[in-house]
GROMACS .gro file of C-alpha atoms in nm:
model
  452
    1MET     CA    1   2.011  -1.143   3.320
    2SER     CA    2   2.095  -0.920   2.988
    3PHE     CA    3   1.847  -0.933   2.700
    4ASP     CA    4   1.928  -0.787   2.343
    5TYR     CA    5   1.636  -0.574   2.378
    6ASP     CA    6   1.426  -0.396   2.650
    7LEU     CA    7   1.128  -0.432   2.384
    8PHE     CA    8   1.061  -0.676   2.103
    9VAL     CA    9   0.747  -0.578   1.922
   10ILE     CA   10   0.586  -0.847   1.674
   11GLY     CA   11   0.366  -0.648   1.434
   12ALA     CA   12   0.441  -0.283   1.257
   13GLY     CA   13   0.086  -0.159   1.235
   14SER     CA   14  -0.064   0.124   1.422
   15GLY     CA   15  -0.050  -0.012   1.779
   16GLY     CA   16   0.312  -0.195   1.761
   17VAL     CA   17   0.466   0.134   1.595
   18ARG     CA   18   0.305   0.377   1.847
   19ALA     CA   19   0.439   0.149   2.142
   20SER     CA   20   0.780   0.114   1.982
   21ARG     CA   21   0.811   0.479   1.923
   22ILE     CA   22   0.697   0.582   2.271
   23ALA     CA   23   0.914   0.324   2.474
   24SER     CA   24   1.221   0.436   2.257
   25THR     CA   25   1.221   0.787   2.245
   26ASN     CA   26   1.010   0.909   2.570
   27PHE     CA   27   1.148   0.649   2.804
   28GLY     CA   28   1.461   0.548   2.663
   29ALA     CA   29   1.419   0.168   2.596
   30LYS     CA   30   1.580  -0.038   2.346
   31VAL     CA   31   1.346  -0.163   2.116
   32ALA     CA   32   1.333  -0.377   1.800
   33ILE     CA   33   1.021  -0.448   1.579
   34ALA     CA   34   0.938  -0.754   1.334
   35GLU     CA   35   0.707  -0.694   1.038
   36GLU     CA   36   0.665  -0.977   0.756
   37TYR     CA   37   0.462  -0.792   0.514
   38ARG     CA   38   0.482  -0.392   0.492
   39VAL     CA   39   0.555  -0.151   0.772
   40GLY     CA   40   0.175   0.019   0.842
   41GLY     CA   41  -0.062  -0.228   0.931
   42THR     CA   42  -0.411  -0.312   0.824
   43CYS     CA   43  -0.517   0.031   0.849
   44VAL     CA   44  -0.254   0.185   0.619
   45ILE     CA   45  -0.198  -0.089   0.375
   46ARG     CA   46  -0.511  -0.310   0.325
   47GLY     CA   47  -0.761  -0.132   0.547
   48CYS     CA   48  -0.931   0.216   0.675
   49VAL     CA   49  -0.688   0.425   0.417
   50PRO     CA   50  -0.715   0.265   0.068
   51LYS     CA   51  -1.073   0.181   0.183
   52LYS     CA   52  -1.182   0.547   0.202
   53MET     CA   53  -1.015   0.643  -0.111
   54PHE     CA   54  -1.255   0.359  -0.287
   55VAL     CA   55  -1.516   0.518  -0.132
   56TYR     CA   56  -1.454   0.875  -0.252
   57ALA     CA   57  -1.385   0.744  -0.606
   58SER     CA   58  -1.721   0.554  -0.576
   59HIS     CA   59  -1.948   0.865  -0.447
   60TYR     CA   60  -1.856   1.079  -0.752
   61SER     CA   61  -2.135   0.929  -0.964
   62GLU     CA   62  -2.372   1.035  -0.727
   63ASP     CA   63  -2.199   1.386  -0.719
   64PHE     CA   64  -2.225   1.419  -1.083
   65GLU     CA   65  -2.578   1.354  -1.097
   66ASP     CA   66  -2.649   1.587  -0.795
   67ALA     CA   67  -2.435   1.859  -1.014
   68LYS     CA   68  -2.669   1.881  -1.269
   69ASN     CA   69  -2.935   2.004  -1.065
   70TYR     CA   70  -2.705   2.294  -0.936
   71GLY     CA   71  -2.636   2.398  -1.301
   72TRP     CA   72  -2.341   2.174  -1.385
   73THR     CA   73  -2.355   2.029  -1.718
   74VAL     CA   74  -2.142   1.645  -1.667
   75ASN     CA   75  -2.081   1.516  -1.998
   76HIS     CA   76  -1.974   1.142  -2.054
   77ALA     CA   77  -1.826   1.067  -1.704
   78THR     CA   78  -1.624   0.753  -1.701
   79HIS     CA   79  -1.396   0.582  -1.439
   80ASN     CA   80  -1.053   0.410  -1.521
   81TRP     CA   81  -1.050   0.175  -1.243
   82LYS     CA   82  -0.643   0.123  -1.295
   83THR     CA   83  -0.586   0.476  -1.261
   84LEU     CA   84  -0.747   0.448  -0.893
   85ILE     CA   85  -0.556   0.154  -0.833
   86GLU     CA   86  -0.240   0.311  -0.950
   87ASN     CA   87  -0.300   0.644  -0.747
   88LYS     CA   88  -0.391   0.422  -0.441
   89ASP     CA   89  -0.079   0.239  -0.448
   90LYS     CA   90   0.126   0.538  -0.508
   91GLU     CA   91  -0.036   0.683  -0.184
   92ILE     CA   92   0.015   0.343   0.034
   93ASP     CA   93   0.384   0.331  -0.115
   94ARG     CA   94   0.413   0.696   0.027
   95LEU     CA   95   0.290   0.629   0.399
   96ASN     CA   96   0.461   0.290   0.427
   97GLY     CA   97   0.792   0.511   0.345
   98ILE     CA   98   0.673   0.743   0.650
   99TYR     CA   99   0.624   0.446   0.862
  100HIS     CA  100   0.986   0.302   0.778
  101ASN     CA  101   1.109   0.695   0.871
  102ILE     CA  102   0.917   0.691   1.196
  103LEU     CA  103   1.072   0.360   1.298
  104SER     CA  104   1.445   0.491   1.195
  105ASN     CA  105   1.408   0.825   1.317
  106ASN     CA  106   1.311   0.681   1.646
  107ASN     CA  107   1.607   0.444   1.694
  108VAL     CA  108   1.360   0.137   1.668
  109THR     CA  109   1.541  -0.171   1.464
  110LEU     CA  110   1.319  -0.316   1.205
  111TYR     CA  111   1.341  -0.694   1.134
  112GLU     CA  112   1.144  -0.733   0.795
  113SER     CA  113   1.069  -1.096   0.845
  114ARG     CA  114   0.826  -1.339   1.029
  115ALA     CA  115   0.873  -1.363   1.406
  116GLU     CA  116   0.788  -1.643   1.655
  117ILE     CA  117   0.792  -1.658   2.019
  118VAL     CA  118   1.039  -1.905   2.157
  119ASP     CA  119   0.996  -1.849   2.550
  120GLN     CA  120   0.896  -1.570   2.748
  121ASN     CA  121   1.187  -1.367   2.672
  122THR     CA  122   1.290  -1.512   2.313
  123VAL     CA  123   1.179  -1.458   1.968
  124ARG     CA  124   1.283  -1.635   1.627
  125VAL     CA  125   1.314  -1.380   1.379
  126GLY     CA  126   1.409  -1.510   1.038
  127ASP     CA  127   1.724  -1.707   1.100
  128LYS     CA  128   1.785  -1.501   1.412
  129THR     CA  129   1.724  -1.547   1.766
  130VAL     CA  130   1.691  -1.252   1.974
  131THR     CA  131   1.591  -1.181   2.379
  132ALA     CA  132   1.406  -0.912   2.502
  133LYS     CA  133   1.290  -0.810   2.859
  134TYR     CA  134   0.932  -0.767   2.726
  135ILE     CA  135   0.748  -0.883   2.422
  136LEU     CA  136   0.486  -0.703   2.268
  137ILE     CA  137   0.216  -0.878   2.035
  138ALA     CA  138   0.069  -0.665   1.774
  139THR     CA  139  -0.006  -0.848   1.466
  140GLY     CA  140  -0.362  -0.739   1.422
  141GLY     CA  141  -0.654  -0.955   1.260
  142THR     CA  142  -0.722  -1.128   0.920
  143PRO     CA  143  -1.025  -1.184   0.718
  144MET     CA  144  -1.234  -1.500   0.840
  145MET     CA  145  -1.325  -1.719   0.525
  146PRO     CA  146  -1.576  -1.997   0.600
  147ASP     CA  147  -1.534  -2.368   0.490
  148ILE     CA  148  -1.764  -2.401   0.207
  149PRO     CA  149  -1.725  -2.574  -0.139
  150GLY     CA  150  -1.560  -2.337  -0.347
  151ILE     CA  151  -1.424  -2.074  -0.136
  152GLU     CA  152  -1.104  -2.058  -0.292
  153HIS     CA  153  -1.319  -1.867  -0.580
  154ALA     CA  154  -1.418  -1.591  -0.345
  155ILE     CA  155  -1.219  -1.260  -0.232
  156SER     CA  156  -1.190  -1.095   0.070
  157SER     CA  157  -1.104  -0.715   0.141
  158ASN     CA  158  -0.740  -0.796   0.119
  159GLU     CA  159  -0.783  -0.901  -0.268
  160ALA     CA  160  -1.037  -0.631  -0.332
  161PHE     CA  161  -0.766  -0.363  -0.348
  162HIS     CA  162  -0.585  -0.534  -0.582
  163LEU     CA  163  -0.817  -0.662  -0.846
  164ASP     CA  164  -0.680  -0.622  -1.212
  165ASP     CA  165  -1.046  -0.496  -1.337
  166MET     CA  166  -1.349  -0.370  -1.205
  167PRO     CA  167  -1.597  -0.649  -1.163
  168LYS     CA  168  -1.948  -0.545  -1.329
  169ARG     CA  169  -2.162  -0.792  -1.108
  170VAL     CA  170  -2.034  -0.844  -0.748
  171ILE     CA  171  -2.174  -1.046  -0.448
  172VAL     CA  172  -2.081  -0.904  -0.128
  173VAL     CA  173  -2.167  -1.176   0.154
  174GLY     CA  174  -2.177  -1.005   0.493
  175GLY     CA  175  -2.331  -0.750   0.697
  176GLY     CA  176  -2.085  -0.583   0.892
  177TYR     CA  177  -1.918  -0.262   0.851
  178ILE     CA  178  -1.683  -0.372   0.571
  179ALA     CA  179  -1.917  -0.552   0.381
  180VAL     CA  180  -2.166  -0.232   0.369
  181GLU     CA  181  -1.917  -0.034   0.286
  182PHE     CA  182  -1.758  -0.229  -0.005
  183ALA     CA  183  -2.151  -0.283  -0.127
  184GLY     CA  184  -2.145   0.075  -0.136
  185ILE     CA  185  -1.796   0.096  -0.345
  186PHE     CA  186  -1.875  -0.167  -0.611
  187ASN     CA  187  -2.233   0.007  -0.661
  188GLY     CA  188  -2.090   0.346  -0.685
  189LEU     CA  189  -1.837   0.261  -0.931
  190GLY     CA  190  -2.094   0.099  -1.139
  191ALA     CA  191  -2.148  -0.239  -1.083
  192ASP     CA  192  -2.450  -0.439  -1.017
  193VAL     CA  193  -2.424  -0.530  -0.627
  194VAL     CA  194  -2.617  -0.830  -0.436
  195GLN     CA  195  -2.545  -0.809  -0.069
  196LEU     CA  196  -2.627  -1.130   0.170
  197TYR     CA  197  -2.647  -1.142   0.500
  198ARG     CA  198  -2.760  -1.422   0.718
  199GLY     CA  199  -2.930  -1.228   1.013
  200GLU     CA  200  -3.201  -1.027   0.993
  201ARG     CA  201  -3.051  -0.656   1.032
  202ILE     CA  202  -2.721  -0.553   0.885
  203LEU     CA  203  -2.437  -0.359   1.101
  204ARG     CA  204  -2.484  -0.579   1.399
  205GLY     CA  205  -2.418  -0.404   1.713
  206PHE     CA  206  -2.515  -0.085   1.606
  207ASP     CA  207  -2.845   0.090   1.708
  208HIS     CA  208  -3.145  -0.061   1.536
  209HIS     CA  209  -3.247   0.272   1.392
  210VAL     CA  210  -2.911   0.301   1.224
  211GLN     CA  211  -2.931  -0.061   1.102
  212GLY     CA  212  -3.293  -0.008   0.944
  213PHE     CA  213  -3.224   0.333   0.817
  214VAL     CA  214  -2.864   0.264   0.640
  215ALA     CA  215  -3.067  -0.067   0.481
  216ASP     CA  216  -3.324   0.142   0.329
  217GLU     CA  217  -3.075   0.381   0.183
  218ILE     CA  218  -2.849   0.147   0.048
  219ARG     CA  219  -3.145  -0.014  -0.124
  220LYS     CA  220  -3.277   0.293  -0.259
  221LYS     CA  221  -2.916   0.331  -0.429
  222GLY     CA  222  -2.989   0.010  -0.606
  223ILE     CA  223  -2.803  -0.252  -0.410
  224ASP     CA  224  -3.014  -0.581  -0.406
  225LEU     CA  225  -2.956  -0.628  -0.016
  226ARG     CA  226  -3.116  -0.972   0.118
  227THR     CA  227  -3.124  -1.085   0.465
  228PHE     CA  228  -3.171  -1.458   0.575
  229ALA     CA  229  -2.947  -1.535   0.270
  230ASN     CA  230  -2.639  -1.727   0.295
  231PRO     CA  231  -2.408  -1.883   0.011
  232ALA     CA  232  -2.400  -2.284   0.043
  233LYS     CA  233  -2.149  -2.321  -0.221
  234ILE     CA  234  -1.959  -2.157  -0.474
  235GLU     CA  235  -1.853  -2.288  -0.852
  236LYS     CA  236  -1.627  -2.144  -1.135
  237VAL     CA  237  -1.829  -2.091  -1.455
  238GLY     CA  238  -1.580  -1.968  -1.701
  239ASP     CA  239  -1.477  -1.599  -1.584
  240ALA     CA  240  -1.760  -1.609  -1.350
  241VAL     CA  241  -1.867  -1.748  -1.035
  242LYS     CA  242  -2.222  -1.938  -0.984
  243VAL     CA  243  -2.335  -1.896  -0.622
  244THR     CA  244  -2.594  -2.156  -0.468
  245LEU     CA  245  -2.764  -1.997  -0.164
  246GLU     CA  246  -2.888  -2.260   0.124
  247ASP     CA  247  -3.246  -2.165   0.016
  248GLY     CA  248  -3.157  -2.345  -0.332
  249ALA     CA  249  -3.137  -1.978  -0.524
  250VAL     CA  250  -2.873  -1.941  -0.778
  251LEU     CA  251  -2.673  -1.632  -0.821
  252GLU     CA  252  -2.394  -1.533  -1.115
  253ALA     CA  253  -2.152  -1.266  -1.073
  254ASP     CA  254  -1.795  -1.181  -1.158
  255ALA     CA  255  -1.672  -1.169  -0.823
  256ILE     CA  256  -1.782  -1.266  -0.475
  257MET     CA  257  -1.635  -1.108  -0.178
  258TYR     CA  258  -1.652  -1.224   0.164
  259ALA     CA  259  -1.647  -0.981   0.466
  260THR     CA  260  -1.810  -1.215   0.743
  261GLY     CA  261  -1.565  -1.107   1.020
  262ARG     CA  262  -1.206  -1.124   1.121
  263ILE     CA  263  -0.996  -1.331   1.339
  264ALA     CA  264  -0.711  -1.266   1.536
  265ASN     CA  265  -0.381  -1.313   1.371
  266THR     CA  266  -0.209  -1.555   1.605
  267GLU     CA  267  -0.150  -1.858   1.405
  268GLY     CA  268   0.202  -1.954   1.380
  269LEU     CA  269   0.288  -1.721   1.662
  270GLY     CA  270   0.408  -1.953   1.903
  271LEU     CA  271   0.191  -1.850   2.168
  272GLU     CA  272   0.162  -2.238   2.281
  273ASN     CA  273   0.522  -2.228   2.348
  274VAL     CA  274   0.482  -2.019   2.641
  275GLY     CA  275   0.115  -2.065   2.775
  276VAL     CA  276  -0.020  -1.735   2.657
  277GLU     CA  277  -0.411  -1.788   2.690
  278THR     CA  278  -0.640  -1.713   2.370
  279LYS     CA  279  -0.991  -1.704   2.308
  280ALA     CA  280  -1.205  -1.923   2.067
  281ASN     CA  281  -1.135  -1.691   1.745
  282GLY     CA  282  -0.753  -1.686   1.842
  283ALA     CA  283  -0.755  -1.351   2.004
  284VAL     CA  284  -0.509  -1.291   2.298
  285VAL     CA  285  -0.661  -1.267   2.635
  286VAL     CA  286  -0.518  -0.956   2.808
  287ASP     CA  287  -0.593  -0.744   3.139
  288GLU     CA  288  -0.677  -0.386   3.168
  289TYR     CA  289  -0.312  -0.289   3.123
  290SER     CA  290  -0.272  -0.510   2.804
  291LYS     CA  291  -0.069  -0.796   2.971
  292THR     CA  292  -0.128  -1.165   2.866
  293THR     CA  293  -0.108  -1.462   3.109
  294VAL     CA  294   0.255  -1.439   3.078
  295ASP     CA  295   0.396  -1.153   3.279
  296SER     CA  296   0.663  -1.048   3.019
  297ILE     CA  297   0.427  -1.050   2.719
  298TYR     CA  298   0.154  -0.792   2.651
  299ALA     CA  299  -0.084  -0.751   2.313
  300VAL     CA  300  -0.238  -0.427   2.185
  301GLY     CA  301  -0.458  -0.355   1.881
  302ASP     CA  302  -0.706  -0.610   1.693
  303VAL     CA  303  -0.515  -0.902   1.800
  304THR     CA  304  -0.703  -0.867   2.131
  305ASP     CA  305  -1.028  -0.821   1.998
  306ARG     CA  306  -1.140  -0.566   2.214
  307ILE     CA  307  -1.228  -0.260   1.992
  308ALA     CA  308  -1.128  -0.336   1.662
  309LEU     CA  309  -1.024   0.014   1.568
  310THR     CA  310  -0.664   0.193   1.464
  311PRO     CA  311  -0.722   0.490   1.720
  312VAL     CA  312  -0.763   0.245   2.006
  313ALA     CA  313  -0.486   0.067   1.907
  314LEU     CA  314  -0.283   0.373   1.922
  315HIS     CA  315  -0.406   0.469   2.267
  316GLU     CA  316  -0.355   0.115   2.375
  317GLY     CA  317  -0.001   0.087   2.259
  318MET     CA  318   0.047   0.441   2.436
  319ALA     CA  319  -0.097   0.300   2.756
  320PHE     CA  320   0.142  -0.014   2.739
  321ALA     CA  321   0.474   0.206   2.696
  322GLU     CA  322   0.376   0.447   2.952
  323THR     CA  323   0.286   0.163   3.200
  324VAL     CA  324   0.575  -0.083   3.139
  325PHE     CA  325   0.837   0.169   3.087
  326GLY     CA  326   0.729   0.510   3.224
  327GLY     CA  327   0.650   0.378   3.545
  328LYS     CA  328   0.299   0.528   3.536
  329PRO     CA  329   0.038   0.213   3.511
  330ARG     CA  330  -0.241   0.331   3.281
  331ALA     CA  331  -0.530   0.160   3.158
  332PHE     CA  332  -0.705   0.256   2.827
  333ASP     CA  333  -1.066   0.350   2.890
  334HIS     CA  334  -1.264   0.155   2.591
  335SER     CA  335  -1.593   0.336   2.695
  336ASN     CA  336  -1.770   0.601   2.461
  337VAL     CA  337  -1.525   0.543   2.173
  338PRO     CA  338  -1.671   0.722   1.878
  339SER     CA  339  -1.645   0.521   1.542
  340ALA     CA  340  -1.754   0.561   1.189
  341VAL     CA  341  -1.878   0.335   0.928
  342PHE     CA  342  -1.794   0.482   0.562
  343SER     CA  343  -2.113   0.328   0.403
  344GLN     CA  344  -2.325   0.547   0.164
  345PRO     CA  345  -2.487   0.736   0.371
  346PRO     CA  346  -2.185   0.710   0.652
  347VAL     CA  347  -2.254   0.663   0.987
  348GLY     CA  348  -2.131   0.815   1.315
  349SER     CA  349  -2.176   0.658   1.649
  350VAL     CA  350  -2.055   0.722   2.008
  351GLY     CA  351  -2.164   0.584   2.343
  352LEU     CA  352  -2.464   0.354   2.398
  353THR     CA  353  -2.704   0.212   2.155
  354GLU     CA  354  -3.090   0.242   2.269
  355GLU     CA  355  -3.105  -0.131   2.371
  356GLU     CA  356  -2.759  -0.112   2.557
  357ALA     CA  357  -2.883   0.190   2.721
  358ARG     CA  358  -3.227   0.064   2.856
  359ALA     CA  359  -3.005  -0.244   2.963
  360LYS     CA  360  -2.775  -0.044   3.162
  361TYR     CA  361  -2.987   0.229   3.297
  362GLY     CA  362  -3.378   0.163   3.291
  363ASP     CA  363  -3.562   0.453   3.161
  364VAL     CA  364  -3.419   0.671   2.864
  365ASP     CA  365  -3.551   0.933   2.655
  366ILE     CA  366  -3.510   0.911   2.268
  367TYR     CA  367  -3.469   1.206   2.041
  368LYS     CA  368  -3.487   1.107   1.670
  369SER     CA  369  -3.491   1.308   1.379
  370GLU     CA  370  -3.474   1.197   1.004
  371PHE     CA  371  -3.476   1.443   0.739
  372ARG     CA  372  -3.348   1.579   0.372
  373PRO     CA  373  -3.011   1.769   0.407
  374LEU     CA  374  -3.014   2.100   0.240
  375LYS     CA  375  -2.778   1.979  -0.037
  376GLN     CA  376  -3.034   1.743  -0.120
  377THR     CA  377  -3.339   1.953  -0.147
  378ILE     CA  378  -3.335   2.060  -0.512
  379THR     CA  379  -3.165   1.692  -0.654
  380LEU     CA  380  -3.364   1.436  -0.784
  381GLY     CA  381  -3.322   1.229  -0.466
  382GLY     CA  382  -3.012   1.176  -0.280
  383GLU     CA  383  -2.911   1.044   0.036
  384ARG     CA  384  -3.138   1.107   0.381
  385ALA     CA  385  -3.018   1.182   0.719
  386MET     CA  386  -3.095   1.083   1.070
  387CYS     CA  387  -2.996   1.194   1.396
  388LYS     CA  388  -3.054   0.973   1.763
  389LEU     CA  389  -2.978   1.083   2.069
  390ILE     CA  390  -3.058   0.863   2.383
  391VAL     CA  391  -3.080   1.007   2.747
  392ASP     CA  392  -3.072   0.912   3.103
  393GLN     CA  393  -3.392   1.008   3.276
  394LYS     CA  394  -3.248   1.007   3.579
  395THR     CA  395  -2.923   1.236   3.529
  396ASP     CA  396  -3.033   1.381   3.174
  397LYS     CA  397  -2.646   1.248   3.081
  398VAL     CA  398  -2.651   1.202   2.714
  399LEU     CA  399  -2.546   0.818   2.688
  400GLY     CA  400  -2.514   0.746   2.287
  401VAL     CA  401  -2.550   0.974   1.982
  402HIS     CA  402  -2.592   0.826   1.649
  403ILE     CA  403  -2.583   0.987   1.293
  404VAL     CA  404  -2.653   0.888   0.957
  405GLY     CA  405  -2.560   1.139   0.665
  406ALA     CA  406  -2.311   1.312   0.484
  407ASP     CA  407  -1.992   1.388   0.708
  408ALA     CA  408  -2.135   1.191   1.017
  409GLY     CA  409  -1.781   1.044   1.058
  410GLU     CA  410  -1.634   1.416   1.098
  411ILE     CA  411  -1.928   1.531   1.285
  412ILE     CA  412  -1.889   1.258   1.557
  413GLN     CA  413  -1.541   1.344   1.657
  414GLY     CA  414  -1.664   1.659   1.828
  415ILE     CA  415  -1.991   1.502   1.959
  416GLY     CA  416  -1.742   1.218   2.102
  417ILE     CA  417  -1.571   1.477   2.323
  418ALA     CA  418  -1.865   1.588   2.467
  419VAL     CA  419  -2.024   1.237   2.529
  420LYS     CA  420  -1.689   1.149   2.697
  421MET     CA  421  -1.690   1.464   2.928
  422GLY     CA  422  -2.048   1.328   3.054
  423ALA     CA  423  -2.247   1.612   2.904
  424THR     CA  424  -2.638   1.659   2.951
  425LYS     CA  425  -2.902   1.686   2.726
  426GLU     CA  426  -2.944   2.056   2.873
  427GLN     CA  427  -2.608   2.139   2.774
  428PHE     CA  428  -2.672   2.003   2.409
  429ASP     CA  429  -2.991   2.198   2.412
  430ALA     CA  430  -2.782   2.518   2.527
  431THR     CA  431  -2.535   2.497   2.241
  432VAL     CA  432  -2.632   2.716   1.934
  433GLY     CA  433  -2.658   2.509   1.604
  434VAL     CA  434  -2.437   2.583   1.323
  435HIS     CA  435  -2.658   2.658   1.038
  436PRO     CA  436  -2.739   2.516   0.791
  437THR     CA  437  -2.565   2.189   0.842
  438LEU     CA  438  -2.686   1.833   0.944
  439ALA     CA  439  -2.491   1.888   1.261
  440GLU     CA  440  -2.700   2.146   1.395
  441GLU     CA  441  -2.985   1.874   1.440
  442ILE     CA  442  -2.783   1.738   1.739
  443VAL     CA  443  -2.853   2.038   1.953
  444THR     CA  444  -3.185   2.138   1.821
  445MET     CA  445  -3.434   1.852   1.889
  446ARG     CA  446  -3.656   1.909   2.157
  447GLU     CA  447  -3.941   1.666   2.129
  448LYS     CA  448  -3.909   1.321   2.256
  449TYR     CA  449  -3.920   0.992   2.009
  450THR     CA  450  -4.201   0.773   2.127
  451GLY     CA  451  -4.229   0.521   1.855
  452GLU     CA  452  -4.048   0.176   1.787
   0.00000   0.00000   0.00000
């Protein structure tokens, strides 16, 4: 049977674009891709790239204060929200153009329209129907908004990137990395921020020492972090919102932003037409090679709810192309994936948390250090730092590394290589530190931590 394409990709984000490019250029496949919004996906258009720009912008307020202690006079520093938005939009437009060029230069046909799966080899895209030997789902995720009265008055991270004006009072709902990052962004730009989290500890899934340390630090910066707190209803009062919590407390703000999780973007995709199995949250069920329950249909990236990180989607996309079109089956290894949270201070982690390590390996040694980095020793306060190593007692293998502090995301990339290679604590100890840096703490900790 002949097909219009060897591969049809639904979703032109990081995973979809990478898979299509590798399949076309490296393996000679005839490829098409469909995207209903903008090419580049969540990370480029409404995720990590614009978010980190906002983090940079928000941290200047603290940098200006620190500068005084280094002899600088910074007078009347003010922030223009519209300038930030305009410059952010210019950069996103530039990146969107680059992604268009990537597809064009690699002979991938782009359909700028919504796509729906008709059967195991057929896709309806706009007013056309096309066939493909293989279909790849790479539609990513979307913010999840709870069903409470007045939720229409709330925004998600999507809308936060396009606000006409900077809100002076903001309620951020959620305790995950997106919530923590945006609480820091709004706080750094001068807003009064209340962060509400229904659980006990923010940053669920991270090491407990990271959770507690970050919570303490962001409270020091003025964020009113309230745990075991959750909105029951939202009301519009003039230009403001009135939020009634489940315990009856009432808050008022200029904006309320929800960051309470993301769900797979599979609604209306037509998966039920072909019997592709999904989870309760809509995520596509796949095997280790990213194949769904239908042999001709695969899925990569956030839509599979494995690890929702752009570099993971890129690797999954490459592994898919090599497996299906390169004749070299390769399953991407999801263990020991480094990650960062661009909170203030930021977090870098790789490997297991202490809780995970104890459950899997039993006896582990912990090394932990909290300190004030050199830059902050002559300031009036500033961010503190923490480093933590988790080591298997039997093998001396480093099972997890967790850093909170300036440039943690940059530092953890290099540490991630060592952990991925199975480095031991002895090898960490034999490595000379770079002085004076925060990073050197990773190779200089010698005393085992015996606290809780």
